Amino acid sequence: MARIIKFIKAYKDPGRFLVLSLLVFVTLFHAILLFPELAESSPDLNDNVFHYSLCVSMNGEIETGGAPLDHWVPYWCAGYPIFHYYQHFPHLMVVSAYQLLLKKVSMFFIYHLFIYLLLVLYPLIVYYSLRKMRLDSLPAAGAAVFSLAMSNINGYGLEIGSFTWRGQGLYAQLWATFLLPLALSSIYTTMNENKHYFRSVIFLFCLTLSQIQFGLMAILTSFLFLPCLKTASQTGSIRDLMDLDWGEIFKKFKRLTVILVFFSVAVAYLIVPMQMDSQYYTNGNYISPETTNSFGARYIITQFINGKLLDHGRWPIATALVIVGLLFSLGVRSPGNLWVAAGFIFWFLLYFGRPTWGLILDIIPFSSTLQLLRLISMVHFFSAILAGIGLMALYEKIKLKANWIAAFCLIILLLYPVFRERFLFLQLNNDWLRSNKISYQKEKQDLGSMLDAIKKAPPGRVYPGSRTNWGGNFKIGQTAVMYFLSEKEIPDIGFTPFSWALPADFSLNFTEWNPSHYDLFNVKYVLAEKGINFSSFIEEIKRYGRFRLYSVKTTGYFDLVESPIALYGDKDSIWNIMLLWMRSSLISKKQYISIFFDRDHHTGYQDYLTLKDRWSFWRSGKLKRSGDARNLFSMDDPLRTSQYPEATPGAVISEIAGKDRFSCKVKADKDCFLLFKMTYHPGWHAYIDGKEKDKVMLSPGMIGVKLNKGEHSVKFIYSAQKWKMPLFYIGMFSLLALFGWERKRKK
Amino acid sequence: MDNRIKYLGYILALIIIMMISIYFRSRDPVRPVYLSDLTPKVYYQQHGKLTMDRSISGNILAVNGFRYLKGIGTHAISSIEYQLNGRYRFLEGAVGIDDVAVNNGYKIEALIYADEKLIYRSGIMQGWSNPHYFRLNIAGKKVIKLVIDDGGDGTNSDHSDWLGIQALP
């Protein structure tokens, strides 16, 4: 003990020793306790399945010369061009590393290595970034210690559970979490010191490509740096807000504008195509309102006071330290403290969401597509800094009143309950993933053989149950069997990791005893375990251990159908009427609804419906609409199903299915529609007998094309949005130009 | 200028803006209102807690898969009274058995009274049936009472939802 004290005293300032100790401790804590995540290779069971499958898909595109940044991903919800709307940087990093290592290391390992490294290094990145933002080393080290130590009852925050095996698997958010402090500190430096423009733009660019919402949150946070920066006239206290140096603020605003202009040009290739096709991106009917709107002031304040926002499952140490840190930041004259306090207050208030702020939030760009629940990340980010400030304020106080040994003891005392709870969380995580791996090893061969058999069989989707029926308990260890399919590039109906595709919600209403639903989604195979009884149209093919593989007869990815009803609406209003259609006899009669988001009058239909909202509609078409709209439930049969007979328009002769190319030969006995059982999206192009034809959206959000009587050869090809690549090159050129300008400026 | 005077100025300006907005809001004509945004004058419910914009189990209001963000979650036997003071002409909405209880096979019946006079009777409802829609004339009616009865088979599993129910001018 005496030797340790002597060693510490060797440092002129015990504070330096404390900083070093805290950083070493937090790094080792995560490095050791997270190591099983890397070493065990246990099958995932959360969003990691989705992200890893995206890496596999992107890698396939690279290897086949496709479009890694905008391609068709067929695995879930009747397919969707996920990267057309979704950030791709985190997946690109895995695939690049995999290719750079000449495919010698498994992609699964690389994926988990990134998770491990990002988590282990994150506290150090927080420390580095805060130091760059002029925070003293002690509070910066305190913030680093708390950077992953938060524990929130609702999840999705900057906490270890958001990223670990037993948690939510928010891989893209992990990259964004890692890049957030780097981006903020770089922007802070640029605004203050008029340098490092290129670096700021690059960090913000990568952050946005990791998670768009984080990019937006970083930009909003940057505006807080304007009034809170130290100027010549400021002393750092809150009273100085009344005496702002407007000249200085204007200079900083100009620098921020330069960053944002170059950033906007660079990121346009993601945002512009996404916005242009936003009507084919839905928030989903099954997303809880709290996810998109947040919880409201009363709930959040109550949870904060109860400690469930920052200290769920333990003593509210972090909550108390945040309050201390906030009071200290507001009262003490320190240049680094004010923006931290402002940031916490701003994000805490914004996290109240729509129940409190209502339409005011619409001022924020893209706010309608944001998940306000995730604003907890910014609350956690600033809470960690405030907790660090609070911790070190207490340390300094005790050091002054007693001595540094007492102050050290106080820190250990305060951190112990926090890290004990985190330790238990990770210990359980590691126990579970080990036992999951053992279970997987036992059945790996059976599962592998079955999945291989499906891959070799004629193409079709697989139904492994859904999360709300037996599929939720159809597991290997703790991993549901449905999670293994997409990783093997097998399309399925059952696991719906996102809700953006128009038919996604309808796939959740897939009824396993209705043969029409199998046909609608081309579900050719059913995976189940022994003991589950199915209808007679589902035939068992083969047994693999306890697994059973069944087949169902469908018309394949194509079918010939009729469409007597034209429906005018939008992505939000079509839900209820589509659900009525899916439950009606029209689906088995092959009578589909043509859905139009435009305002043109389309001819050739027997019935025209125009939706006013989800609940009511006008009959006779929008051009002639008159009187009050009728409520869907005010009549027994709003679709007039009985007046349509069973359609027999012809047959599909043959089909060839690929990932983003499908073709078929059909024989139409009369004029009809060819149904292509894939999510409707403008990126699909239909070629009938070699000529491109207009598509139409058929219920419940699939692709159709009009066919004349006769035999036809049909091809569907998905291609990336035409603006994507030109905008990408313009963006890259602008980054190069900025780099060149800054180099020249330095010289 | 003295900082305190500046502070005072800001606070005064804020108060004036708030008073103006309250004044204009109070002059607004009658607008549609969801009953779930109002406080019932009085209510009785035999089981669970009356819940606004959620079913009594805390889920989104859903009847046969049709989901509503606004409405009232309740349970038979219940009676919910709203004092509308004759300001509205129509009462519109739907009613049904919440999806959490559809498999249990129990029945309910919904009734609506205006100033103690029965103006709507849904008939017996069971799970797996679409919401029952209504649009009722309530012009001049002061008190609206929403009743969920047990359908004659007791109150077991009678989770019921008043869906998107609103008073219209």
Short mmCIF file of C-alpha atoms in Angstrom, two decimals, chain A residues 39-309:
data_model
loop_
_atom_site.label_atom_id
_atom_site.label_comp_id
_atom_site.label_asym_id
_atom_site.label_seq_id
_atom_site.Cartn_x
_atom_site.Cartn_y
_atom_site.Cartn_z
CA ALA A 39 -14.28 -15.03 -29.08
CA GLU A 40 -17.45 -17.11 -28.77
CA SER A 41 -18.99 -16.55 -32.25
CA SER A 42 -22.44 -17.22 -30.90
CA PRO A 43 -25.33 -16.75 -33.35
CA ASP A 44 -26.95 -13.33 -32.97
CA LEU A 45 -30.56 -12.77 -32.02
CA ASN A 46 -31.23 -9.08 -32.42
CA ASP A 47 -30.69 -6.28 -34.97
CA ASN A 48 -27.20 -7.67 -35.55
CA VAL A 49 -28.87 -10.34 -37.71
CA PHE A 50 -30.24 -7.57 -39.91
CA HIS A 51 -26.96 -5.66 -40.08
CA TYR A 52 -24.81 -8.69 -40.69
CA SER A 53 -27.15 -9.88 -43.45
CA LEU A 54 -26.81 -6.44 -45.04
CA CYS A 55 -23.03 -6.87 -44.99
CA VAL A 56 -23.44 -10.23 -46.73
CA SER A 57 -25.73 -8.66 -49.31
CA MET A 58 -23.39 -5.73 -49.93
CA ASN A 59 -20.43 -8.07 -50.28
CA GLY A 60 -22.34 -10.11 -52.84
CA GLU A 61 -22.93 -6.95 -54.87
CA ILE A 62 -19.24 -6.06 -54.78
CA GLU A 63 -18.21 -9.53 -55.85
CA THR A 64 -20.69 -9.65 -58.71
CA GLY A 65 -20.02 -6.11 -59.92
CA GLY A 66 -23.41 -4.85 -58.71
CA ALA A 67 -24.31 -1.65 -56.89
CA PRO A 68 -23.27 -1.95 -53.23
CA LEU A 69 -24.79 1.43 -52.32
CA ASP A 70 -28.24 0.91 -53.83
CA HIS A 71 -29.27 -2.65 -54.57
CA TRP A 72 -32.24 -4.88 -54.01
CA VAL A 73 -32.21 -6.80 -50.73
CA PRO A 74 -34.71 -9.65 -51.15
CA TYR A 75 -34.51 -11.32 -47.74
CA TRP A 76 -37.32 -9.64 -45.82
CA CYS A 77 -40.82 -8.20 -46.37
CA ALA A 78 -41.05 -9.11 -50.09
CA GLY A 79 -37.76 -7.31 -50.69
CA TYR A 80 -36.66 -3.69 -50.37
CA PRO A 81 -33.78 -1.51 -51.62
CA ILE A 82 -32.62 -0.92 -48.06
CA PHE A 83 -29.51 1.09 -48.91
CA HIS A 84 -31.60 3.41 -51.03
CA TYR A 85 -32.91 4.76 -47.73
CA TYR A 86 -30.46 3.48 -45.18
CA GLN A 87 -26.98 4.47 -44.10
CA HIS A 88 -24.26 2.19 -45.46
CA PHE A 89 -20.95 3.28 -43.95
CA PRO A 90 -20.89 0.69 -41.10
CA HIS A 91 -21.60 -2.16 -43.51
CA LEU A 92 -19.13 -0.87 -46.05
CA MET A 93 -16.41 -0.94 -43.38
CA VAL A 94 -17.00 -4.64 -42.69
CA VAL A 95 -17.11 -5.57 -46.35
CA SER A 96 -14.00 -3.49 -47.14
CA ALA A 97 -12.07 -5.12 -44.32
CA TYR A 98 -13.23 -8.55 -45.48
CA GLN A 99 -12.07 -7.89 -49.01
CA LEU A 100 -8.80 -6.23 -47.92
CA LEU A 101 -8.00 -9.29 -45.84
CA LEU A 102 -8.50 -11.33 -49.02
CA LYS A 103 -11.46 -13.15 -47.46
CA LYS A 104 -9.05 -15.06 -45.20
CA VAL A 105 -10.90 -13.95 -42.08
CA SER A 106 -14.60 -14.68 -41.78
CA MET A 107 -16.96 -11.77 -42.26
CA PHE A 108 -18.80 -12.76 -39.11
CA PHE A 109 -15.60 -12.35 -37.10
CA ILE A 110 -14.76 -9.01 -38.72
CA TYR A 111 -18.27 -7.76 -38.00
CA HIS A 112 -17.94 -8.63 -34.32
CA LEU A 113 -14.37 -7.36 -34.18
CA PHE A 114 -15.65 -3.94 -35.21
CA ILE A 115 -18.28 -4.05 -32.48
CA TYR A 116 -15.63 -5.02 -29.95
CA LEU A 117 -13.10 -2.39 -30.96
CA LEU A 118 -15.63 0.41 -31.23
CA LEU A 119 -16.94 -0.33 -27.75
CA VAL A 120 -13.53 -0.75 -26.13
CA LEU A 121 -12.09 2.39 -27.69
CA TYR A 122 -15.17 4.57 -27.27
CA PRO A 123 -14.32 5.94 -23.78
CA LEU A 124 -10.85 6.95 -25.03
CA ILE A 125 -12.44 8.69 -28.00
CA VAL A 126 -14.76 10.56 -25.65
CA TYR A 127 -11.79 11.67 -23.55
CA TYR A 128 -9.79 12.75 -26.59
CA SER A 129 -12.72 14.66 -28.09
CA LEU A 130 -13.65 16.46 -24.89
CA ARG A 131 -10.07 17.55 -24.37
CA LYS A 132 -10.16 18.99 -27.87
CA MET A 133 -13.30 20.81 -26.80
CA ARG A 134 -11.40 22.49 -23.96
CA LEU A 135 -12.80 20.45 -21.15
CA ASP A 136 -10.32 19.89 -18.34
CA SER A 137 -8.69 16.49 -18.19
CA LEU A 138 -10.39 15.40 -14.94
CA PRO A 139 -14.00 15.92 -16.06
CA ALA A 140 -13.08 14.56 -19.50
CA ALA A 141 -11.81 11.36 -17.86
CA GLY A 142 -14.94 11.25 -15.71
CA ALA A 143 -17.06 11.56 -18.84
CA ALA A 144 -15.07 8.75 -20.47
CA VAL A 145 -15.80 6.52 -17.47
CA PHE A 146 -19.53 7.19 -17.74
CA SER A 147 -19.64 7.16 -21.54
CA LEU A 148 -20.97 3.60 -21.75
CA ALA A 149 -22.17 3.25 -18.19
CA MET A 150 -25.69 4.62 -18.61
CA SER A 151 -28.60 2.24 -18.16
CA ASN A 152 -31.99 3.24 -19.55
CA ILE A 153 -35.30 1.45 -19.04
CA ASN A 154 -36.36 1.98 -22.66
CA GLY A 155 -33.07 1.09 -24.36
CA TYR A 156 -31.70 2.68 -27.56
CA GLY A 157 -29.35 4.97 -25.66
CA LEU A 158 -25.58 5.28 -25.57
CA GLU A 159 -25.32 2.32 -23.26
CA ILE A 160 -23.63 -1.00 -23.55
CA GLY A 161 -26.94 -2.89 -23.80
CA SER A 162 -27.74 -1.18 -27.08
CA PHE A 163 -24.86 -2.99 -28.74
CA THR A 164 -24.17 -6.29 -26.98
CA TRP A 165 -25.40 -9.80 -27.77
CA ARG A 166 -28.17 -9.80 -25.17
CA GLY A 167 -29.07 -6.22 -26.07
CA GLN A 168 -30.48 -4.63 -29.18
CA GLY A 169 -27.64 -5.04 -31.68
CA LEU A 170 -27.70 -1.45 -32.90
CA TYR A 171 -24.61 -1.85 -35.05
CA ALA A 172 -25.14 1.23 -37.22
CA GLN A 173 -25.80 3.31 -34.12
CA LEU A 174 -22.56 2.01 -32.60
CA TRP A 175 -20.58 3.51 -35.45
CA ALA A 176 -22.54 6.72 -35.08
CA THR A 177 -21.90 6.68 -31.33
CA PHE A 178 -18.19 6.32 -31.97
CA LEU A 179 -18.05 9.07 -34.57
CA LEU A 180 -20.30 11.54 -32.73
CA PRO A 181 -17.71 12.95 -30.28
CA LEU A 182 -15.11 13.08 -33.04
CA ALA A 183 -17.45 15.03 -35.30
CA LEU A 184 -18.54 17.40 -32.55
CA SER A 185 -15.01 18.12 -31.37
CA SER A 186 -13.80 18.72 -34.89
CA ILE A 187 -16.69 21.07 -35.66
CA TYR A 188 -16.04 22.85 -32.35
CA THR A 189 -12.39 23.34 -33.29
CA THR A 190 -13.27 24.58 -36.77
CA MET A 191 -15.80 27.05 -35.43
CA ASN A 192 -13.40 28.31 -32.78
CA GLU A 193 -10.09 28.25 -34.54
CA ASN A 194 -11.00 28.51 -38.22
CA LYS A 195 -9.16 25.31 -39.21
CA HIS A 196 -9.70 21.61 -39.96
CA TYR A 197 -12.69 22.19 -42.25
CA PHE A 198 -12.00 19.03 -44.23
CA ARG A 199 -11.75 16.91 -41.11
CA SER A 200 -15.03 18.31 -39.76
CA VAL A 201 -16.87 17.63 -42.99
CA ILE A 202 -15.47 14.11 -43.22
CA PHE A 203 -16.44 13.23 -39.65
CA LEU A 204 -19.93 14.66 -40.10
CA PHE A 205 -20.22 12.86 -43.44
CA CYS A 206 -19.21 9.49 -41.99
CA LEU A 207 -21.41 10.06 -38.96
CA THR A 208 -24.44 10.71 -41.17
CA LEU A 209 -23.64 7.71 -43.32
CA SER A 210 -23.53 5.67 -40.11
CA GLN A 211 -26.85 6.96 -38.90
CA ILE A 212 -28.71 9.83 -40.48
CA GLN A 213 -30.41 10.79 -37.25
CA PHE A 214 -27.07 11.12 -35.48
CA GLY A 215 -25.81 13.37 -38.27
CA LEU A 216 -28.80 15.61 -37.78
CA MET A 217 -28.35 15.58 -34.01
CA ALA A 218 -24.70 16.56 -34.40
CA ILE A 219 -25.65 19.48 -36.65
CA LEU A 220 -28.25 20.73 -34.18
CA THR A 221 -25.71 20.38 -31.37
CA SER A 222 -23.20 22.43 -33.37
CA PHE A 223 -25.52 25.42 -33.19
CA LEU A 224 -25.20 25.28 -29.42
CA PHE A 225 -21.52 26.02 -29.80
CA LEU A 226 -22.37 29.46 -31.19
CA PRO A 227 -23.56 31.33 -28.11
CA CYS A 228 -21.76 29.23 -25.55
CA LEU A 229 -18.26 29.65 -26.85
CA LYS A 230 -15.84 31.68 -24.83
CA THR A 231 -15.30 35.13 -26.24
CA ALA A 232 -13.19 38.01 -25.01
CA SER A 233 -16.08 39.54 -23.13
CA GLN A 234 -17.28 36.29 -21.63
CA THR A 235 -16.31 34.96 -18.29
CA GLY A 236 -18.08 31.67 -18.79
CA SER A 237 -21.00 32.12 -16.44
CA ILE A 238 -24.63 31.93 -17.50
CA ARG A 239 -25.03 35.67 -17.05
CA ASP A 240 -22.74 36.17 -20.04
CA LEU A 241 -25.52 34.91 -22.27
CA MET A 242 -26.92 38.39 -21.93
CA ASP A 243 -23.71 39.93 -23.31
CA LEU A 244 -22.98 37.91 -26.37
CA ASP A 245 -20.27 38.99 -28.73
CA TRP A 246 -22.36 39.03 -31.89
CA GLY A 247 -19.35 39.69 -34.14
CA GLU A 248 -17.68 36.55 -32.89
CA ILE A 249 -20.90 34.58 -33.19
CA PHE A 250 -21.31 35.66 -36.80
CA LYS A 251 -17.77 34.49 -37.59
CA LYS A 252 -18.51 31.12 -36.08
CA PHE A 253 -21.77 30.90 -37.89
CA LYS A 254 -19.95 31.52 -41.20
CA ARG A 255 -17.50 28.71 -40.44
CA LEU A 256 -20.32 26.37 -39.53
CA THR A 257 -22.09 27.31 -42.75
CA VAL A 258 -19.02 26.36 -44.79
CA ILE A 259 -18.97 22.95 -43.07
CA LEU A 260 -22.66 22.41 -43.66
CA VAL A 261 -22.54 23.44 -47.32
CA PHE A 262 -19.74 20.99 -48.17
CA PHE A 263 -21.36 18.34 -46.01
CA SER A 264 -24.70 18.78 -47.78
CA VAL A 265 -23.12 18.39 -51.20
CA ALA A 266 -21.19 15.32 -50.08
CA VAL A 267 -24.16 13.59 -48.50
CA ALA A 268 -26.64 14.52 -51.26
CA TYR A 269 -26.22 11.14 -52.97
CA LEU A 270 -27.89 9.50 -49.98
CA ILE A 271 -30.45 12.16 -49.07
CA VAL A 272 -31.72 13.30 -52.49
CA PRO A 273 -32.74 9.87 -53.91
CA MET A 274 -34.17 9.00 -50.51
CA GLN A 275 -36.35 12.09 -50.47
CA MET A 276 -37.34 11.72 -54.11
CA ASP A 277 -38.71 8.24 -53.39
CA SER A 278 -39.93 8.94 -49.88
CA GLN A 279 -43.50 7.91 -50.71
CA TYR A 280 -42.29 4.32 -50.88
CA TYR A 281 -40.84 4.49 -47.39
CA THR A 282 -43.30 4.02 -44.56
CA ASN A 283 -42.91 4.25 -40.84
CA GLY A 284 -44.96 1.14 -40.34
CA ASN A 285 -48.23 0.50 -38.65
CA TYR A 286 -46.78 -1.61 -35.90
CA ILE A 287 -44.12 0.81 -34.70
CA SER A 288 -45.21 2.03 -31.30
CA PRO A 289 -46.13 5.72 -31.15
CA GLU A 290 -43.48 6.20 -28.47
CA THR A 291 -40.77 5.14 -30.92
CA THR A 292 -41.63 7.92 -33.36
CA ASN A 293 -43.05 10.50 -30.94
CA SER A 294 -41.21 9.86 -27.65
CA PHE A 295 -42.96 9.84 -24.28
CA GLY A 296 -43.84 13.38 -23.26
CA ALA A 297 -42.46 15.60 -20.51
CA ARG A 298 -44.22 14.05 -17.53
CA TYR A 299 -43.01 10.51 -18.23
CA ILE A 300 -39.45 11.53 -19.00
CA ILE A 301 -39.06 13.84 -16.01
CA THR A 302 -40.53 11.13 -13.76
CA GLN A 303 -38.19 8.50 -15.18
CA PHE A 304 -35.22 10.83 -14.80
CA ILE A 305 -36.05 11.57 -11.18
CA ASN A 306 -36.65 7.85 -10.51
CA GLY A 307 -33.24 7.14 -11.99
CA LYS A 308 -34.63 4.94 -14.74
CA LEU A 309 -33.32 7.10 -17.54
#
